[in-house]
Amino acid sequence: RSGRGPVLNEQAHGEKWELLGLGDAEDPAGAIAWRPARACDAGALGAVPVLIELANATLANRRLARLQIELDARAANDRFRSALMSSLSHDFRTPLATILASATSLLDFDRAFDNATKRDLLTSIQEEVERINRFISNIFGMTRLEEGIVQ
């Protein structure tokens, strides 16, 4: 029987055994069994449940420590994701603003621009599209690394 609970009296091979579970319902760790008839004295026998409770408290503390580590890791992961999304948002908006401004200028003021100005605006559009393409390639590359596809 695993999990905390009362001391159980069991008979095995004609001898009386006492069992007490270690851990709890969420994290059972096993059980301790002893034969009271073979205990040295009443003092030693009385120490067994105390030692078991101490073991249970230690196991509970370890479980809580693991949970705290998990929560800390999740919080750090959330902060990282938030910072990454903020950075990506900025990295995409900047070239998109340049593309939009250049394309709008060409559409609205095409006749007012000389060929050199038109070429500069088209070059800006091309460079910013290539920049976005590099961002997307890098993001997909990071995803493949994270998934273990690329090492």
PDB file of C-alpha atoms in Angstrom:
ATOM      1  CA  ARG A   1       0.000   0.000   0.000  1.00  0.00           C
ATOM      2  CA  SER A   2       1.423   3.373  -0.940  1.00  0.00           C
ATOM      3  CA  GLY A   3       0.484   6.827   0.220  1.00  0.00           C
ATOM      4  CA  ARG A   4       0.022   8.154   3.712  1.00  0.00           C
ATOM      5  CA  GLY A   5      -2.339   6.351   5.914  1.00  0.00           C
ATOM      6  CA  PRO A   6      -2.752   4.522   9.139  1.00  0.00           C
ATOM      7  CA  VAL A   7      -0.477   1.769  10.230  1.00  0.00           C
ATOM      8  CA  LEU A   8      -1.879  -1.464   8.862  1.00  0.00           C
ATOM      9  CA  ASN A   9      -1.499  -4.773  10.598  1.00  0.00           C
ATOM     10  CA  GLU A  10      -0.783  -7.602   8.184  1.00  0.00           C
ATOM     11  CA  GLN A  11      -0.060 -11.281   8.616  1.00  0.00           C
ATOM     12  CA  ALA A  12       2.649 -12.829   6.426  1.00  0.00           C
ATOM     13  CA  HIS A  13       4.064 -16.275   6.947  1.00  0.00           C
ATOM     14  CA  GLY A  14       2.537 -16.404  10.402  1.00  0.00           C
ATOM     15  CA  GLU A  15       4.240 -13.212  11.574  1.00  0.00           C
ATOM     16  CA  LYS A  16       2.579  -9.899  12.311  1.00  0.00           C
ATOM     17  CA  TRP A  17       3.850  -6.976  10.200  1.00  0.00           C
ATOM     18  CA  GLU A  18       3.027  -3.305  10.412  1.00  0.00           C
ATOM     19  CA  LEU A  19       2.963  -1.204   7.252  1.00  0.00           C
ATOM     20  CA  LEU A  20       2.935   2.540   6.762  1.00  0.00           C
ATOM     21  CA  GLY A  21       2.860   4.294   3.418  1.00  0.00           C
ATOM     22  CA  LEU A  22       5.492   6.825   2.385  1.00  0.00           C
ATOM     23  CA  GLY A  23       4.648   9.873   0.317  1.00  0.00           C
ATOM     24  CA  ASP A  24       1.104  10.977  -0.329  1.00  0.00           C
ATOM     25  CA  ALA A  25      -1.718  10.342  -2.773  1.00  0.00           C
ATOM     26  CA  GLU A  26      -0.142  12.621  -5.428  1.00  0.00           C
ATOM     27  CA  ASP A  27       3.379  11.266  -5.048  1.00  0.00           C
ATOM     28  CA  PRO A  28       3.405   7.801  -3.468  1.00  0.00           C
ATOM     29  CA  ALA A  29       6.911   6.635  -2.674  1.00  0.00           C
ATOM     30  CA  GLY A  30       6.290   3.171  -1.285  1.00  0.00           C
ATOM     31  CA  ALA A  31       5.826   1.738   2.166  1.00  0.00           C
ATOM     32  CA  ILE A  32       7.817   0.732   5.197  1.00  0.00           C
ATOM     33  CA  ALA A  33       7.120  -2.611   6.846  1.00  0.00           C
ATOM     34  CA  TRP A  34       8.417  -3.822  10.178  1.00  0.00           C
ATOM     35  CA  ARG A  35       7.789  -6.643  12.612  1.00  0.00           C
ATOM     36  CA  PRO A  36       6.967  -5.169  16.028  1.00  0.00           C
ATOM     37  CA  ALA A  37       7.712  -8.446  17.780  1.00  0.00           C
ATOM     38  CA  ARG A  38      11.356  -8.128  16.763  1.00  0.00           C
ATOM     39  CA  ALA A  39      11.721  -4.504  17.822  1.00  0.00           C
ATOM     40  CA  CYS A  40      14.375  -3.936  20.455  1.00  0.00           C
ATOM     41  CA  ASP A  41      12.184  -2.142  22.968  1.00  0.00           C
ATOM     42  CA  ALA A  42       9.098   0.020  23.236  1.00  0.00           C
ATOM     43  CA  GLY A  43      11.169   3.195  22.668  1.00  0.00           C
ATOM     44  CA  ALA A  44      12.507   1.922  19.378  1.00  0.00           C
ATOM     45  CA  LEU A  45       9.037   0.806  18.342  1.00  0.00           C
ATOM     46  CA  GLY A  46       7.590   4.256  19.137  1.00  0.00           C
ATOM     47  CA  ALA A  47      10.285   5.948  17.023  1.00  0.00           C
ATOM     48  CA  VAL A  48       9.251   4.141  13.845  1.00  0.00           C
ATOM     49  CA  PRO A  49       6.123   6.238  13.110  1.00  0.00           C
ATOM     50  CA  VAL A  50       8.075   9.432  13.919  1.00  0.00           C
ATOM     51  CA  LEU A  51      10.821   8.470  11.479  1.00  0.00           C
ATOM     52  CA  ILE A  52       8.232   7.629   8.861  1.00  0.00           C
ATOM     53  CA  GLU A  53       6.527  11.006   9.295  1.00  0.00           C
ATOM     54  CA  LEU A  54       9.926  12.677   8.979  1.00  0.00           C
ATOM     55  CA  ALA A  55      10.504  10.761   5.731  1.00  0.00           C
ATOM     56  CA  ASN A  56       7.052  11.818   4.499  1.00  0.00           C
ATOM     57  CA  ALA A  57       7.782  15.467   5.326  1.00  0.00           C
ATOM     58  CA  THR A  58      11.095  15.239   3.462  1.00  0.00           C
ATOM     59  CA  LEU A  59       9.381  13.721   0.432  1.00  0.00           C
ATOM     60  CA  ALA A  60       6.710  16.448   0.504  1.00  0.00           C
ATOM     61  CA  ASN A  61       9.411  19.151   0.667  1.00  0.00           C
ATOM     62  CA  ARG A  62      11.215  17.603  -2.304  1.00  0.00           C
ATOM     63  CA  ARG A  63       7.966  17.526  -4.288  1.00  0.00           C
ATOM     64  CA  LEU A  64       7.307  21.187  -3.449  1.00  0.00           C
ATOM     65  CA  ALA A  65      10.863  22.106  -4.457  1.00  0.00           C
ATOM     66  CA  ARG A  66      10.371  20.338  -7.821  1.00  0.00           C
ATOM     67  CA  LEU A  67       7.095  22.204  -8.324  1.00  0.00           C
ATOM     68  CA  GLN A  68       8.785  25.532  -7.526  1.00  0.00           C
ATOM     69  CA  ILE A  69      11.541  24.803 -10.045  1.00  0.00           C
ATOM     70  CA  GLU A  70       8.875  23.984 -12.639  1.00  0.00           C
ATOM     71  CA  LEU A  71       6.983  27.210 -11.912  1.00  0.00           C
ATOM     72  CA  ASP A  72      10.180  29.265 -12.107  1.00  0.00           C
ATOM     73  CA  ALA A  73      11.071  27.665 -15.440  1.00  0.00           C
ATOM     74  CA  ARG A  74       7.602  28.386 -16.828  1.00  0.00           C
ATOM     75  CA  ALA A  75       7.795  32.011 -15.680  1.00  0.00           C
ATOM     76  CA  ALA A  76      11.224  32.428 -17.305  1.00  0.00           C
ATOM     77  CA  ASN A  77       9.896  30.816 -20.480  1.00  0.00           C
ATOM     78  CA  ASP A  78       6.923  33.198 -20.510  1.00  0.00           C
ATOM     79  CA  ARG A  79       9.242  36.214 -20.065  1.00  0.00           C
ATOM     80  CA  PHE A  80      11.461  34.958 -22.887  1.00  0.00           C
ATOM     81  CA  ARG A  81       8.499  34.446 -25.213  1.00  0.00           C
ATOM     82  CA  SER A  82       7.146  37.894 -24.425  1.00  0.00           C
ATOM     83  CA  ALA A  83      10.521  39.527 -25.139  1.00  0.00           C
ATOM     84  CA  LEU A  84      10.868  37.496 -28.340  1.00  0.00           C
ATOM     85  CA  MET A  85       7.405  38.499 -29.559  1.00  0.00           C
ATOM     86  CA  SER A  86       8.137  42.153 -28.799  1.00  0.00           C
ATOM     87  CA  SER A  87      11.413  41.964 -30.718  1.00  0.00           C
ATOM     88  CA  LEU A  88       9.829  40.159 -33.665  1.00  0.00           C
ATOM     89  CA  SER A  89       7.009  42.657 -33.782  1.00  0.00           C
ATOM     90  CA  HIS A  90       9.500  45.508 -34.053  1.00  0.00           C
ATOM     91  CA  ASP A  91      11.692  43.639 -36.552  1.00  0.00           C
ATOM     92  CA  PHE A  92       8.731  43.082 -38.871  1.00  0.00           C
ATOM     93  CA  ARG A  93       7.032  46.461 -38.503  1.00  0.00           C
ATOM     94  CA  THR A  94      10.121  48.461 -39.469  1.00  0.00           C
ATOM     95  CA  PRO A  95      10.629  46.919 -42.932  1.00  0.00           C
ATOM     96  CA  LEU A  96       6.872  46.792 -43.527  1.00  0.00           C
ATOM     97  CA  ALA A  97       6.611  50.521 -42.830  1.00  0.00           C
ATOM     98  CA  THR A  98       9.421  51.188 -45.344  1.00  0.00           C
ATOM     99  CA  ILE A  99       7.767  48.966 -47.960  1.00  0.00           C
ATOM    100  CA  LEU A 100       4.386  50.598 -47.438  1.00  0.00           C
ATOM    101  CA  ALA A 101       5.811  54.129 -47.606  1.00  0.00           C
ATOM    102  CA  SER A 102       7.834  53.394 -50.750  1.00  0.00           C
ATOM    103  CA  ALA A 103       4.977  51.630 -52.536  1.00  0.00           C
ATOM    104  CA  THR A 104       2.479  54.340 -51.581  1.00  0.00           C
ATOM    105  CA  SER A 105       4.864  57.039 -52.799  1.00  0.00           C
ATOM    106  CA  LEU A 106       5.299  55.279 -56.114  1.00  0.00           C
ATOM    107  CA  LEU A 107       1.534  54.858 -56.537  1.00  0.00           C
ATOM    108  CA  ASP A 108       0.576  58.385 -55.474  1.00  0.00           C
ATOM    109  CA  PHE A 109       3.462  60.429 -56.911  1.00  0.00           C
ATOM    110  CA  ASP A 110       4.751  58.332 -59.791  1.00  0.00           C
ATOM    111  CA  ARG A 111       4.775  61.237 -62.272  1.00  0.00           C
ATOM    112  CA  ALA A 112       6.534  63.576 -59.850  1.00  0.00           C
ATOM    113  CA  PHE A 113       9.566  61.281 -59.405  1.00  0.00           C
ATOM    114  CA  ASP A 114      12.467  61.009 -61.776  1.00  0.00           C
ATOM    115  CA  ASN A 115      13.775  57.569 -62.737  1.00  0.00           C
ATOM    116  CA  ALA A 116      16.582  57.610 -60.129  1.00  0.00           C
ATOM    117  CA  THR A 117      14.103  58.308 -57.296  1.00  0.00           C
ATOM    118  CA  LYS A 118      11.752  55.582 -58.544  1.00  0.00           C
ATOM    119  CA  ARG A 119      14.686  53.161 -58.679  1.00  0.00           C
ATOM    120  CA  ASP A 120      15.699  54.094 -55.090  1.00  0.00           C
ATOM    121  CA  LEU A 121      12.161  53.457 -53.845  1.00  0.00           C
ATOM    122  CA  LEU A 122      11.973  50.119 -55.668  1.00  0.00           C
ATOM    123  CA  THR A 123      15.399  49.171 -54.302  1.00  0.00           C
ATOM    124  CA  SER A 124      14.170  49.998 -50.769  1.00  0.00           C
ATOM    125  CA  ILE A 125      11.144  47.759 -51.294  1.00  0.00           C
ATOM    126  CA  GLN A 126      13.343  44.930 -52.574  1.00  0.00           C
ATOM    127  CA  GLU A 127      15.839  45.226 -49.690  1.00  0.00           C
ATOM    128  CA  GLU A 128      13.123  45.304 -47.032  1.00  0.00           C
ATOM    129  CA  VAL A 129      11.338  42.285 -48.544  1.00  0.00           C
ATOM    130  CA  GLU A 130      14.670  40.419 -48.476  1.00  0.00           C
ATOM    131  CA  ARG A 131      15.117  41.504 -44.848  1.00  0.00           C
ATOM    132  CA  ILE A 132      11.699  40.094 -43.904  1.00  0.00           C
ATOM    133  CA  ASN A 133      12.544  36.915 -45.809  1.00  0.00           C
ATOM    134  CA  ARG A 134      15.747  36.539 -43.710  1.00  0.00           C
ATOM    135  CA  PHE A 135      13.732  37.051 -40.496  1.00  0.00           C
ATOM    136  CA  ILE A 136      11.280  34.351 -41.517  1.00  0.00           C
ATOM    137  CA  SER A 137      14.103  31.968 -42.506  1.00  0.00           C
ATOM    138  CA  ASN A 138      15.781  32.567 -39.136  1.00  0.00           C
ATOM    139  CA  ILE A 139      12.539  31.918 -37.254  1.00  0.00           C
ATOM    140  CA  PHE A 140      11.969  28.659 -39.131  1.00  0.00           C
ATOM    141  CA  GLY A 141      15.599  27.721 -38.529  1.00  0.00           C
ATOM    142  CA  MET A 142      15.197  28.291 -34.786  1.00  0.00           C
ATOM    143  CA  THR A 143      12.013  26.218 -34.798  1.00  0.00           C
ATOM    144  CA  ARG A 144      13.773  23.329 -36.552  1.00  0.00           C
ATOM    145  CA  LEU A 145      16.625  23.553 -34.013  1.00  0.00           C
ATOM    146  CA  GLU A 146      14.164  23.572 -31.138  1.00  0.00           C
ATOM    147  CA  GLU A 147      12.353  20.533 -32.502  1.00  0.00           C
ATOM    148  CA  GLY A 148      15.649  18.687 -33.008  1.00  0.00           C
ATOM    149  CA  ILE A 149      15.267  18.453 -36.797  1.00  0.00           C
ATOM    150  CA  VAL A 150      18.520  20.363 -37.370  1.00  0.00           C
ATOM    151  CA  GLN A 151      21.501  20.027 -35.051  1.00  0.00           C
TER     152      GLN A 151
END
